[in-house]
C-alpha positions as a Python dict, from the first residue, in 0.01 Angstrom:
ca = {
    (1, 'M'): (0, 0, 0),
    (2, 'N'): (300, -212, 113),
    (3, 'E'): (318, -396, 445),
    (4, 'H'): (551, -138, 608),
    (5, 'T'): (324, 152, 514),
    (6, 'L'): (21, -38, 631),
    (7, 'Q'): (181, -117, 953),
    (8, 'E'): (281, 240, 1021),
    (9, 'D'): (-82, 361, 941),
    (10, 'W'): (-219, 101, 1182),
    (11, 'I'): (18, 228, 1455),
    (12, 'N'): (-85, 587, 1392),
    (13, 'A'): (-460, 482, 1415),
    (14, 'V'): (-391, 306, 1748),
    (15, 'T'): (-208, 596, 1893),
    (16, 'T'): (-480, 831, 1778),
    (17, 'A'): (-746, 626, 1938),
    (18, 'V'): (-550, 584, 2266),
    (19, 'S'): (-461, 949, 2285),
    (20, 'L'): (-818, 1049, 2270),
    (21, 'I'): (-918, 804, 2557),
    (22, 'E'): (-629, 920, 2766),
    (23, 'Q'): (-727, 1284, 2718),
    (24, 'A'): (-1063, 1193, 2865),
    (25, 'G'): (-884, 1040, 3168),
    (26, 'V'): (-1046, 697, 3101),
    (27, 'P'): (-844, 372, 3178),
    (28, 'Y'): (-808, 144, 2881),
    (29, 'T'): (-639, -178, 2766),
    (30, 'L'): (-538, -279, 2408),
    (31, 'E'): (-659, -634, 2365),
    (32, 'G'): (-674, -905, 2100),
    (33, 'I'): (-432, -949, 1817),
    (34, 'G'): (-329, -574, 1849),
    (35, 'A'): (-185, -643, 2196),
    (36, 'L'): (31, -914, 2053),
    (37, 'V'): (149, -708, 1767),
    (38, 'V'): (277, -427, 1987),
    (39, 'Q'): (446, -684, 2222),
    (40, 'G'): (636, -825, 1926),
    (41, 'V'): (459, -1161, 1911),
    (42, 'M'): (309, -1104, 1568),
    (43, 'A'): (452, -885, 1293),
    (44, 'R'): (125, -719, 1188),
    (45, 'P'): (-249, -720, 1267),
    (46, 'R'): (-460, -970, 1080),
    (47, 'E'): (-614, -836, 760),
    (48, 'K'): (-958, -681, 814),
    (49, 'S'): (-943, -765, 1190),
    (50, 'E'): (-1093, -540, 1451),
    (51, 'T'): (-856, -372, 1694),
    (52, 'R'): (-1008, -408, 2039),
    (53, 'L'): (-979, -155, 2321),
    (54, 'S'): (-1144, -229, 2660),
    (55, 'V'): (-1243, 76, 2880),
    (56, 'Q'): (-1371, 127, 3220),
    (57, 'W'): (-1732, 17, 3210),
    (58, 'D'): (-1887, 333, 3361),
    (59, 'A'): (-1724, 549, 3097),
    (60, 'M'): (-1883, 382, 2798),
    (61, 'T'): (-2130, 665, 2711),
    (62, 'E'): (-1861, 925, 2740),
    (63, 'I'): (-1626, 726, 2510),
    (64, 'Q'): (-1890, 663, 2245),
    (65, 'R'): (-1934, 1047, 2224),
    (66, 'L'): (-1565, 1083, 2204),
    (67, 'F'): (-1549, 883, 1877),
    (68, 'H'): (-1860, 1037, 1722),
    (69, 'S'): (-1663, 1209, 1452),
    (70, 'Y'): (-1508, 865, 1361),
    (71, 'G'): (-1840, 712, 1277),
    (72, 'A'): (-1904, 543, 1623),
    (73, 'G'): (-2179, 284, 1578),
    (74, 'A'): (-2469, 190, 1802),
    (75, 'V'): (-2392, 15, 2117),
    (76, 'E'): (-2412, -366, 2113),
    (77, 'K'): (-2486, -573, 2419),
    (78, 'R'): (-2390, -934, 2455),
    (79, 'G'): (-2426, -1066, 2818),
    (80, 'R'): (-2201, -860, 3045),
    (81, 'E'): (-2009, -709, 2753),
    (82, 'T'): (-2103, -387, 2582),
    (83, 'S'): (-1922, -262, 2266),
    (84, 'F'): (-1945, -25, 1962),
    (85, 'L'): (-1745, -1, 1634),
    (86, 'F'): (-1568, 293, 1476),
    (87, 'K'): (-1308, 353, 1202),
    (88, 'I'): (-985, 560, 1187),
    (89, 'D'): (-877, 562, 823),
    (90, 'C'): (-927, 206, 702),
    (91, 'F'): (-895, 34, 1025),
    (92, 'S'): (-1180, -94, 1236),
    (93, 'F'): (-1178, -49, 1609),
    (94, 'R'): (-1406, -197, 1869),
    (95, 'I'): (-1451, -36, 2213),
    (96, 'V'): (-1552, -286, 2477),
    (97, 'C'): (-1661, -264, 2844),
    (98, 'R'): (-1746, -545, 3072),
    (99, 'H'): (-1991, -445, 3354),
    (100, 'G'): (-1817, -430, 3695),
    (101, 'E'): (-1458, -491, 3559),
    (102, 'V'): (-1206, -253, 3698),
    (103, 'I'): (-931, -182, 3422),
    (104, 'R'): (-678, -32, 3649),
    (105, 'T'): (-634, -324, 3884),
    (106, 'D'): (-634, -600, 3613),
    (107, 'P'): (-312, -814, 3687),
    (108, 'E'): (-296, -888, 3312),
    (109, 'R'): (-260, -520, 3228),
    (110, 'L'): (88, -415, 3128),
    (111, 'R'): (236, -71, 3044),
    (112, 'I'): (494, -95, 2753),
    (113, 'F'): (657, 134, 2522),
    (114, 'F'): (591, 88, 2144),
    (115, 'S'): (713, 313, 1863),
    (116, 'G'): (795, 582, 2123),
    (117, 'F'): (438, 573, 2268),
    (118, 'A'): (333, 430, 2613),
    (119, 'L'): (51, 171, 2578),
    (120, 'F'): (-154, -35, 2826),
    (121, 'V'): (-191, -380, 2688),
    (122, 'K'): (-319, -729, 2778),
    (123, 'S'): (-37, -950, 2876),
    (124, 'V'): (87, -1229, 2653),
    (125, 'D'): (20, -1484, 2930),
    (126, 'S'): (-345, -1400, 2945),
    (127, 'F'): (-385, -1546, 2588),
    (128, 'L'): (-234, -1874, 2693),
    (129, 'Y'): (-485, -1906, 2969),
    (130, 'V'): (-787, -1920, 2724),
    (131, 'L'): (-654, -2041, 2387),
    (132, 'K'): (-631, -2407, 2299),
    (133, 'K'): (-283, -2557, 2235),
    (134, 'D'): (-349, -2617, 1870),
    (135, 'D'): (-475, -2255, 1806),
    (136, 'P'): (-255, -2075, 1552),
    (137, 'V'): (-226, -1782, 1783),
    (138, 'Y'): (-120, -2001, 2080),
    (139, 'L'): (143, -2152, 1867),
    (140, 'E'): (272, -1806, 1758),
    (141, 'I'): (298, -1703, 2124),
    (142, 'K'): (501, -2018, 2202),
    (143, 'K'): (740, -1937, 1916),
    (144, 'Y'): (774, -1587, 2052),
    (145, 'L'): (854, -1705, 2400),
    (146, 'H'): (1102, -1956, 2263),
    (147, 'R'): (1288, -1665, 2089),
    (148, 'L'): (1273, -1460, 2391),
    (149, 'Q'): (1413, -1745, 2607),
    (150, 'E'): (1697, -1810, 2371),
    (151, 'S'): (1778, -1440, 2379),
    (152, 'A'): (1756, -1429, 2756),
    (153, 'A'): (1971, -1746, 2785),
    (154, 'G'): (2247, -1579, 2569),
    (155, 'Q'): (2250, -1271, 2797),
    (156, 'N'): (2239, -1468, 3116),
    (157, 'G'): (2518, -1704, 2999),
    (158, 'R'): (2739, -1411, 2919),
    (159, 'A'): (2671, -1265, 3259),
    (160, 'W'): (2748, -1600, 3439),
    (161, 'N'): (3067, -1641, 3246),
    (162, 'D'): (3221, -1312, 3363),
    (163, 'E'): (3393, -1349, 3699),
    (164, 'A'): (3172, -1625, 3863),
    (165, 'Y'): (3472, -1827, 3941),
    (166, 'K'): (3633, -1531, 4133),
    (167, 'A'): (3306, -1472, 4320),
    (168, 'W'): (3297, -1828, 4448),
    (169, 'V'): (3655, -1793, 4563),
    (170, 'E'): (3568, -1497, 4756),
    (171, 'R'): (3252, -1657, 4893),
    (172, 'F'): (3369, -2007, 4975),
    (173, 'G'): (3753, -1986, 4945),
    (174, 'P'): (3957, -2178, 4678),
    (175, 'P'): (3807, -2514, 4562),
    (176, 'E'): (4030, -2712, 4806),
    (177, 'Q'): (3892, -2511, 5097),
    (178, 'A'): (3528, -2546, 4976),
    (179, 'A'): (3600, -2924, 4940),
    (180, 'E'): (3704, -2953, 5307),
    (181, 'K'): (3391, -2780, 5430),
    (182, 'I'): (3176, -3022, 5219),
    (183, 'R'): (3373, -3331, 5333),
    (184, 'R'): (3346, -3226, 5696),
    (185, 'D'): (2968, -3198, 5692),
    (186, 'P'): (2787, -3293, 5374),
    (187, 'E'): (2457, -3312, 5548),
    (188, 'G'): (2491, -2965, 5681),
    (189, 'R'): (2568, -2838, 5319),
    (190, 'L'): (2229, -2956, 5214),
    (191, 'A'): (2063, -2758, 5496),
    (192, 'Q'): (1680, -2760, 5470),
    (193, 'L'): (1682, -2976, 5157),
    (194, 'A'): (1811, -3282, 5339),
    (195, 'A'): (1465, -3360, 5495),
    (196, 'Y'): (1302, -3357, 5142),
    (197, 'I'): (1570, -3562, 4966),
    (198, 'G'): (1592, -3833, 5231),
    (199, 'D'): (1869, -4095, 5213),
    (200, 'P'): (2047, -4014, 4877),
    (201, 'R'): (2252, -4342, 4879),
    (202, 'G'): (2218, -4513, 4536),
    (203, 'K'): (1995, -4243, 4395),
    (204, 'K'): (2043, -4105, 4053),
    (205, 'I'): (1998, -3721, 4074),
    (206, 'I'): (2015, -3440, 3822),
    (207, 'N'): (2076, -3083, 3962),
    (208, 'L'): (1941, -2831, 3713),
    (209, 'L'): (2114, -2490, 3724),
    (210, 'G'): (2344, -2640, 3983),
    (211, 'S'): (2583, -2340, 3994),
    (212, 'H'): (2910, -2405, 4184),
    (213, 'G'): (2815, -2772, 4268),
    (214, 'G'): (2808, -2742, 4642),
    (215, 'K'): (2480, -2931, 4683),
    (216, 'A'): (2568, -3185, 4418),
    (217, 'L'): (2906, -3267, 4566),
    (218, 'A'): (2750, -3309, 4918),
    (219, 'L'): (2505, -3559, 4763),
    (220, 'E'): (2795, -3727, 4593),
    (221, 'I'): (2981, -3771, 4926),
    (222, 'L'): (2656, -3914, 5074),
    (223, 'G'): (2636, -4191, 4800),
    (224, 'A'): (2424, -4044, 4520),
    (225, 'S'): (2521, -4027, 4151),
    (226, 'V'): (2472, -3668, 4043),
    (227, 'T'): (2468, -3488, 3727),
    (228, 'V'): (2485, -3103, 3721),
    (229, 'A'): (2358, -2893, 3438),
    (230, 'D'): (2427, -2526, 3416),
    (231, 'I'): (2511, -2263, 3150),
    (232, 'S'): (2836, -2127, 3308),
    (233, 'E'): (3174, -2258, 3231),
    (234, 'E'): (3313, -2065, 3527),
    (235, 'N'): (3057, -2247, 3758),
    (236, 'A'): (3171, -2574, 3607),
    (237, 'A'): (3540, -2498, 3659),
    (238, 'Y'): (3491, -2424, 4025),
    (239, 'A'): (3270, -2731, 4074),
    (240, 'R'): (3512, -2960, 3896),
    (241, 'Q'): (3810, -2835, 4086),
    (242, 'T'): (3617, -2879, 4410),
    (243, 'A'): (3518, -3244, 4300),
    (244, 'A'): (3890, -3311, 4223),
    (245, 'A'): (3987, -3206, 4569),
    (246, 'L'): (3721, -3438, 4705),
    (247, 'H'): (3825, -3722, 4482),
    (248, 'V'): (3469, -3736, 4340),
    (249, 'D'): (3400, -3790, 3966),
    (250, 'L'): (3130, -3523, 3908),
    (251, 'N'): (2933, -3522, 3585),
    (252, 'Y'): (2894, -3151, 3506),
    (253, 'I'): (2729, -3058, 3176),
    (254, 'V'): (2767, -2695, 3050),
    (255, 'S'): (2454, -2621, 2864),
    (256, 'D'): (2140, -2421, 2853),
    (257, 'V'): (1910, -2636, 3056),
    (258, 'L'): (1639, -2632, 2798),
    (259, 'N'): (1889, -2758, 2527),
    (260, 'L'): (2035, -3061, 2714),
    (261, 'P'): (2192, -3341, 2503),
    (262, 'D'): (1942, -3603, 2400),
    (263, 'K'): (2147, -3865, 2601),
    (264, 'I'): (2068, -3678, 2909),
    (265, 'Q'): (1691, -3636, 2842),
    (266, 'K'): (1594, -3986, 2959),
    (267, 'P'): (1345, -4087, 3226),
    (268, 'E'): (1604, -4240, 3460),
    (269, 'N'): (1640, -3997, 3746),
    (270, 'D'): (1508, -4056, 4098),
    (271, 'L'): (1527, -3688, 4172),
    (272, 'V'): (1544, -3359, 4003),
    (273, 'L'): (1686, -3086, 4235),
    (274, 'M'): (1654, -2717, 4177),
    (275, 'E'): (1727, -2463, 4438),
    (276, 'L'): (1719, -2075, 4511),
    (277, 'G'): (1727, -1817, 4233),
    (278, 'V'): (1660, -2045, 3934),
    (279, 'L'): (1304, -2009, 3808),
    (280, 'H'): (1336, -1638, 3720),
    (281, 'Y'): (1569, -1736, 3426),
    (282, 'F'): (1268, -1879, 3242),
    (283, 'V'): (1026, -1662, 3055),
    (284, 'D'): (789, -1962, 2999),
    (285, 'L'): (776, -2239, 3274),
    (286, 'E'): (604, -2490, 3061),
    (287, 'P'): (921, -2610, 2868),
    (288, 'L'): (1101, -2649, 3189),
    (289, 'A'): (816, -2841, 3366),
    (290, 'S'): (798, -3069, 3060),
    (291, 'L'): (1174, -3133, 3064),
    (292, 'I'): (1161, -3224, 3437),
    (293, 'Y'): (881, -3474, 3369),
    (294, 'R'): (1093, -3631, 3089),
    (295, 'L'): (1397, -3649, 3321),
    (296, 'L'): (1218, -3837, 3598),
    (297, 'K'): (1159, -4212, 3616),
    (298, 'P'): (809, -4325, 3725),
    (299, 'G'): (804, -4254, 4102),
    (300, 'G'): (1070, -4003, 4082),
    (301, 'K'): (1032, -3666, 4225),
    (302, 'L'): (1111, -3306, 4181),
    (303, 'V'): (1240, -3104, 4489),
    (304, 'L'): (1235, -2739, 4406),
    (305, 'Q'): (1344, -2484, 4678),
    (306, 'E'): (1312, -2121, 4571),
    (307, 'F'): (1277, -1776, 4708),
    (308, 'H'): (923, -1689, 4797),
    (309, 'P'): (754, -1455, 4545),
    (310, 'V'): (612, -1247, 4829),
    (311, 'S'): (969, -1155, 4956),
    (312, 'M'): (1102, -1119, 4600),
    (313, 'K'): (819, -924, 4447),
    (314, 'L'): (615, -752, 4709),
    (315, 'V'): (748, -684, 5066),
    (316, 'T'): (1096, -583, 5188),
    (317, 'T'): (1239, -442, 5509),
    (318, 'R'): (1390, -85, 5546),
    (319, 'G'): (1555, -61, 5890),
    (320, 'K'): (1294, -231, 6117),
    (321, 'K'): (995, -146, 5901),
    (322, 'Q'): (829, -372, 5649),
    (323, 'V'): (746, -196, 5324),
    (324, 'V'): (529, -307, 5032),
    (325, 'F'): (752, -199, 4724),
    (326, 'G'): (611, -375, 4425),
    (327, 'N'): (335, -544, 4240),
    (328, 'Y'): (290, -918, 4313),
    (329, 'F'): (133, -981, 3982),
    (330, 'D'): (380, -774, 3771),
    (331, 'K'): (479, -989, 3469),
    (332, 'K'): (734, -765, 3308),
    (333, 'P'): (1085, -916, 3275),
    (334, 'R'): (1365, -698, 3401),
    (335, 'E'): (1731, -661, 3409),
    (336, 'R'): (1919, -699, 3735),
    (337, 'A'): (2275, -751, 3863),
    (338, 'V'): (2395, -1112, 3829),
    (339, 'A'): (2340, -1288, 4166),
    (340, 'F'): (2713, -1367, 4238),
    (341, 'S'): (2817, -1005, 4204),
    (342, 'K'): (2731, -951, 4578),
    (343, 'H'): (3033, -1163, 4665),
    (344, 'L'): (3278, -954, 4465),
    (345, 'A'): (3470, -671, 4617),
    (346, 'S'): (3484, -520, 4266),
    (347, 'A'): (3108, -564, 4197),
    (348, 'E'): (3073, -203, 4096),
    (349, 'E'): (3301, -276, 3796),
    (350, 'L'): (3082, -569, 3673),
    (351, 'Q'): (2868, -453, 3391),
    (352, 'N'): (2680, -774, 3296),
    (353, 'K'): (2314, -803, 3379),
    (354, 'V'): (2077, -1098, 3379),
    (355, 'Y'): (1732, -1102, 3221),
    (356, 'L'): (1480, -1213, 3473),
    (357, 'R'): (1103, -1304, 3496),
    (358, 'E'): (964, -1337, 3837),
    (359, 'W'): (669, -1575, 3894),
    (360, 'T'): (383, -1587, 4143),
    (361, 'L'): (342, -1894, 4358),
    (362, 'G'): (22, -1989, 4164),
    (363, 'E'): (194, -1971, 3836),
    (364, 'I'): (476, -2194, 3957),
    (365, 'V'): (264, -2460, 4096),
    (366, 'T'): (24, -2458, 3807),
    (367, 'A'): (306, -2499, 3550),
    (368, 'F'): (441, -2824, 3715),
    (369, 'A'): (96, -2955, 3781),
    (370, 'Q'): (-12, -2915, 3417),
    (371, 'A'): (317, -3086, 3298),
    (372, 'G'): (164, -3415, 3457),
    (373, 'L'): (358, -3401, 3784),
    (374, 'R'): (167, -3468, 4104),
    (375, 'V'): (208, -3194, 4367),
    (376, 'E'): (282, -3375, 4695),
    (377, 'R'): (356, -3077, 4914),
    (378, 'L'): (421, -2709, 4923),
    (379, 'D'): (594, -2567, 5233),
    (380, 'E'): (660, -2213, 5309),
    (381, 'A'): (931, -2096, 5550),
    (382, 'P'): (965, -1743, 5711),
    (383, 'N'): (1264, -1523, 5705),
    (384, 'M'): (1483, -1585, 6004),
    (385, 'K'): (1559, -1216, 6062),
    (386, 'I'): (1367, -1054, 6344),
    (387, 'S'): (1302, -747, 6144),
    (388, 'D'): (1151, -963, 5873),
    (389, 'I'): (919, -1170, 6102),
    (390, 'G'): (601, -1270, 5924),
    (391, 'I'): (733, -1255, 5572),
    (392, 'P'): (782, -1581, 5392),
    (393, 'K'): (1140, -1610, 5271),
    (394, 'I'): (1146, -1951, 5085),
    (395, 'F'): (921, -2218, 4963),
    (396, 'T'): (972, -2591, 4890),
    (397, 'L'): (767, -2763, 4622),
    (398, 'V'): (781, -3136, 4602),
    (399, 'C'): (620, -3313, 4301),
    (400, 'S'): (619, -3678, 4194),
    (401, 'K'): (587, -3850, 3853),
}
């Protein structure tokens, strides 16, 4: 039997098992290597490995009867876990339940479509929490996330190179007009960030995903030496023309942030600055956090100001009423309109979408802490609209090396 046929037969066996469980109305989750296969991390299940399906703990007896015709074995108990084996064709399956575990509310449970079939699977992230970094499966997951990041960067780069310049003109005016606003009040252009940055005079700063360069140019006017890194040539064009109008020599690098030139990746920056609508472009925060650690000199700090996950993922306002609209723990990446489109009068004609992954606050803080950065403070700020009172709008994370 060739690999392709073996793969098809395994898929058929999985869908047979899942269909029986669903017909019984019992919640389940595909776990183990099988979950990674259907999510595209691995090409096929390991030879002779068991395919694991967890089910709601109080339905174990019913499920065992369900698979009687497939040779369901005796129930085995190990601590809080109960399981039994059965076979479909040549493939071994293990049904598992963990006493007290509620399947439906597991934040690591995702619904995906695979070979035209809807499946509930354990998230890729859940494996990273438990595997050691030298485990072959961990390494396979990291390779998969790298491929996904490169694909997302390509899509996002194309979106940000389609009419971004026009959007900034509509939002801030021509570069000369934007320059005059920055020259008139550079501290005001920094807004809430000013208190976290302190006196920028003489500081070497890198602004990752620095977009149109407004914050970077304000910092230059105030005496800092700033490098901007961003994927968009159109953002760079607007920033450079604004810098020329200010008579400022801005170092703007057009690059995927995770593929910066080696000459930039040196521990010589006093500050790494990132702000508003940036983290969702990364499908894995570890490479970004590691890059920031490499960019900072000892004693340097990261200032990250970002939209709060509660307002982005969970709560919105409709009229004067606050509405819970989503799942705070949802890990599925999604496509959305590119951010600058709201500034375009012709936005309905703009077809490009960006590929985004929205993170929880815990995931964000943990990623930077695990990279070796020291978390100094985490501030949360409310939305300033009366109708949104009580909802956190942004947060500011400060870390040091």
